[in-house]
Coordinates of N, CA, C and O in Angstrom, one line a residue:
M10 N -35.6 50.5 -31.3 CA -34.5 50.4 -32.3 C -34.7 49.1 -32.9 O -34.9 48.0 -32.3
K11 N -34.5 49.0 -34.3 CA -34.6 47.8 -35.0 C -33.3 47.7 -35.8 O -32.8 48.6 -36.4
V12 N -32.8 46.4 -35.9 CA -31.7 46.1 -36.8 C -32.2 45.1 -37.8 O -32.6 44.0 -37.4
I13 N -32.1 45.4 -39.1 CA -32.6 44.5 -40.1 C -31.5 44.2 -41.1 O -30.9 45.2 -41.6
Y14 N -31.3 43.0 -41.4 CA -30.3 42.6 -42.5 C -31.1 41.8 -43.5 O -31.8 40.9 -43.3
D15 N -31.0 42.3 -44.8 CA -31.6 41.7 -45.9 C -30.5 41.1 -46.8 O -29.8 41.8 -47.5
P16 N -30.3 39.7 -46.7 CA -29.2 39.1 -47.4 C -29.4 39.1 -48.9 O -28.4 39.0 -49.6
E17 N -30.6 39.3 -49.4 CA -30.9 39.3 -50.8 C -30.2 40.5 -51.5 O -29.7 40.4 -52.6
V18 N -30.2 41.6 -50.8 CA -29.6 42.8 -51.4 C -28.4 43.3 -50.6 O -27.8 44.3 -50.9
D19 N -28.1 42.5 -49.5 CA -26.9 42.7 -48.7 C -26.9 44.1 -48.1 O -25.9 44.9 -48.2
V20 N -28.0 44.5 -47.5 CA -28.1 45.8 -46.8 C -28.5 45.6 -45.3 O -29.3 44.8 -45.0
L21 N -27.7 46.3 -44.5 CA -28.0 46.3 -43.1 C -28.6 47.6 -42.7 O -28.0 48.7 -43.1
R22 N -29.7 47.6 -42.1 CA -30.4 48.8 -41.7 C -30.6 48.9 -40.2 O -31.1 47.9 -39.6
I23 N -30.3 50.0 -39.7 CA -30.5 50.3 -38.2 C -31.5 51.4 -38.2 O -31.3 52.5 -38.7
V24 N -32.7 51.1 -37.6 CA -33.8 52.1 -37.5 C -33.9 52.5 -36.1 O -34.1 51.7 -35.2
F25 N -33.7 53.8 -35.8 CA -33.8 54.3 -34.4 C -35.2 54.6 -33.9 O -35.5 54.5 -32.8
N26 N -36.1 55.1 -34.9 CA -37.5 55.2 -34.5 C -38.3 55.2 -35.8 O -37.7 55.2 -36.9
D27 N -39.6 55.2 -35.7 CA -40.5 55.1 -36.9 C -40.9 56.4 -37.5 O -41.9 56.5 -38.2
T28 N -40.2 57.5 -37.1 CA -40.5 58.8 -37.7 C -40.3 58.8 -39.2 O -39.3 58.2 -39.7
P29 N -41.2 59.4 -40.0 CA -41.0 59.4 -41.5 C -39.7 60.0 -41.9 O -39.2 61.0 -41.3
I30 N -39.1 59.4 -42.9 CA -37.8 59.9 -43.4 C -38.1 61.0 -44.4 O -38.9 60.9 -45.3
E31 N -37.4 62.1 -44.1 CA -37.6 63.4 -45.0 C -36.5 63.5 -46.0 O -36.7 64.0 -47.1
E32 N -35.3 63.0 -45.6 CA -34.1 63.2 -46.5 C -33.1 62.1 -46.1 O -33.0 61.6 -45.0
S33 N -32.3 61.7 -47.2 CA -31.3 60.7 -47.0 C -30.0 61.2 -47.7 O -30.1 61.8 -48.8
N34 N -28.9 61.0 -47.0 CA -27.6 61.4 -47.6 C -26.6 60.3 -47.5 O -26.6 59.6 -46.4
E35 N -25.8 60.1 -48.5 CA -24.8 59.1 -48.5 C -23.5 59.8 -47.8 O -22.8 60.5 -48.5
D36 N -23.4 59.6 -46.5 CA -22.3 60.2 -45.8 C -20.9 59.8 -46.3 O -20.1 60.6 -46.5
K37 N -20.7 58.5 -46.4 CA -19.5 57.9 -46.9 C -20.0 56.9 -48.0 O -21.1 56.5 -47.9
P38 N -19.1 56.5 -48.9 CA -19.6 55.5 -49.9 C -20.2 54.3 -49.2 O -19.6 53.6 -48.4
G39 N -21.5 54.0 -49.5 CA -22.1 52.8 -49.0 C -22.8 53.0 -47.6 O -23.3 52.0 -47.1
V40 N -22.7 54.2 -47.0 CA -23.3 54.5 -45.7 C -24.3 55.6 -45.9 O -23.9 56.7 -46.2
I41 N -25.6 55.3 -45.8 CA -26.7 56.2 -45.9 C -27.3 56.6 -44.6 O -27.7 55.7 -43.9
L42 N -27.4 57.9 -44.3 CA -28.0 58.4 -43.1 C -29.4 58.9 -43.5 O -29.5 59.7 -44.5
D43 N -30.4 58.5 -42.8 CA -31.8 59.0 -43.0 C -32.2 60.0 -41.9 O -31.9 59.7 -40.7
Y44 N -32.8 61.1 -42.3 CA -33.1 62.1 -41.4 C -34.6 62.4 -41.4 O -35.3 62.3 -42.5
D45 N -35.2 62.9 -40.3 CA -36.6 63.3 -40.2 C -36.7 64.8 -40.6 O -35.6 65.4 -41.0
A46 N -37.9 65.4 -40.6 CA -38.1 66.7 -41.0 C -37.3 67.7 -40.1 O -37.0 68.8 -40.6
A47 N -37.0 67.4 -38.9 CA -36.3 68.3 -38.0 C -34.8 68.1 -38.1 O -34.0 68.8 -37.4
G48 N -34.3 67.2 -39.0 CA -32.9 67.0 -39.2 C -32.3 66.0 -38.3 O -31.0 65.8 -38.2
N49 N -33.1 65.2 -37.5 CA -32.6 64.2 -36.6 C -32.4 62.9 -37.4 O -33.2 62.6 -38.3
I50 N -31.3 62.1 -37.0 CA -31.0 60.9 -37.7 C -32.1 59.9 -37.2 O -32.2 59.7 -36.0
V51 N -32.8 59.2 -38.1 CA -33.8 58.2 -37.8 C -33.3 56.8 -38.2 O -33.9 55.8 -37.8
G52 N -32.3 56.7 -39.0 CA -31.8 55.4 -39.5 C -30.5 55.5 -40.2 O -30.1 56.6 -40.7
I53 N -29.9 54.3 -40.3 CA -28.6 54.2 -41.0 C -28.7 53.0 -41.9 O -29.2 51.9 -41.4
E54 N -28.3 53.0 -43.1 CA -28.2 51.9 -44.0 C -26.8 51.7 -44.4 O -26.1 52.6 -44.8
I55 N -26.3 50.4 -44.4 CA -25.0 50.1 -44.9 C -25.2 49.1 -46.1 O -25.7 48.0 -46.0
L56 N -24.8 49.6 -47.2 CA -24.9 48.9 -48.5 C -23.7 47.9 -48.6 O -22.6 48.2 -48.1
D57 N -23.9 46.8 -49.3 CA -22.9 45.8 -49.4 C -22.3 45.4 -48.0 O -21.1 45.4 -47.7
A58 N -23.3 45.2 -47.0 CA -22.9 45.0 -45.6 C -21.9 43.9 -45.4 O -21.0 44.1 -44.5
S59 N -22.0 42.8 -46.1 CA -21.1 41.7 -45.9 C -19.7 42.1 -46.1 O -18.7 41.4 -45.7
K60 N -19.4 43.1 -46.9 CA -18.0 43.6 -47.2 C -17.5 44.5 -46.1 O -16.3 44.7 -46.0
H61 N -18.4 45.1 -45.3 CA -18.0 46.1 -44.3 C -18.2 45.6 -42.9 O -17.7 46.2 -41.9
V62 N -19.0 44.6 -42.7 CA -19.3 44.1 -41.3 C -19.0 42.6 -41.3 O -19.4 41.9 -42.2
N63 N -18.3 42.1 -40.3 CA -17.8 40.7 -40.3 C -19.0 39.7 -40.4 O -18.9 38.8 -41.2
N64 N -20.0 39.9 -39.7 CA -21.2 39.0 -39.8 C -22.5 39.8 -39.6 O -22.9 40.0 -38.5
P65 N -23.0 40.3 -40.7 CA -24.2 41.2 -40.6 C -25.4 40.5 -40.0 O -26.3 41.1 -39.6
R66 N -25.4 39.1 -40.0 CA -26.6 38.4 -39.4 C -26.5 38.3 -37.9 O -27.5 38.0 -37.3
L67 N -25.3 38.5 -37.4 CA -25.1 38.4 -35.9 C -25.5 39.7 -35.3 O -25.0 40.8 -35.6
L68 N -26.3 39.6 -34.3 CA -26.8 40.8 -33.5 C -26.5 40.7 -32.1 O -26.8 39.7 -31.4
E69 N -25.7 41.6 -31.5 CA -25.4 41.7 -30.1 C -26.1 42.9 -29.6 O -25.9 44.0 -30.1
H70 N -26.8 42.8 -28.5 CA -27.6 43.9 -27.9 C -27.0 44.2 -26.6 O -27.0 43.3 -25.7
I71 N -26.5 45.4 -26.4 CA -26.0 45.8 -25.1 C -26.7 47.1 -24.7 O -26.8 48.1 -25.5
V72 N -27.3 47.1 -23.5 CA -27.9 48.3 -23.0 C -27.1 48.8 -21.8 O -26.8 48.0 -20.9
M73 N -26.7 50.0 -21.8 CA -25.9 50.6 -20.7 C -26.8 51.6 -20.0 O -27.3 52.5 -20.7
A74 N -26.8 51.6 -18.7 CA -27.6 52.6 -18.0 C -26.8 53.7 -17.6 O -25.6 53.8 -17.5

């Protein structure tokens, strides 16, 4: 999984895997879900991230077994 924040365009992207994106849908205003050919979610984009996330540059990584 990758978390990428681009401050120039204020977009936060969470990529679950590198499967090619087949389709994208704006689920809620400013939240785009990316799907592969089988309909699985492969990524999420948050537009205007600084308006929706307290600190989009801060990354906290938690793994639960």
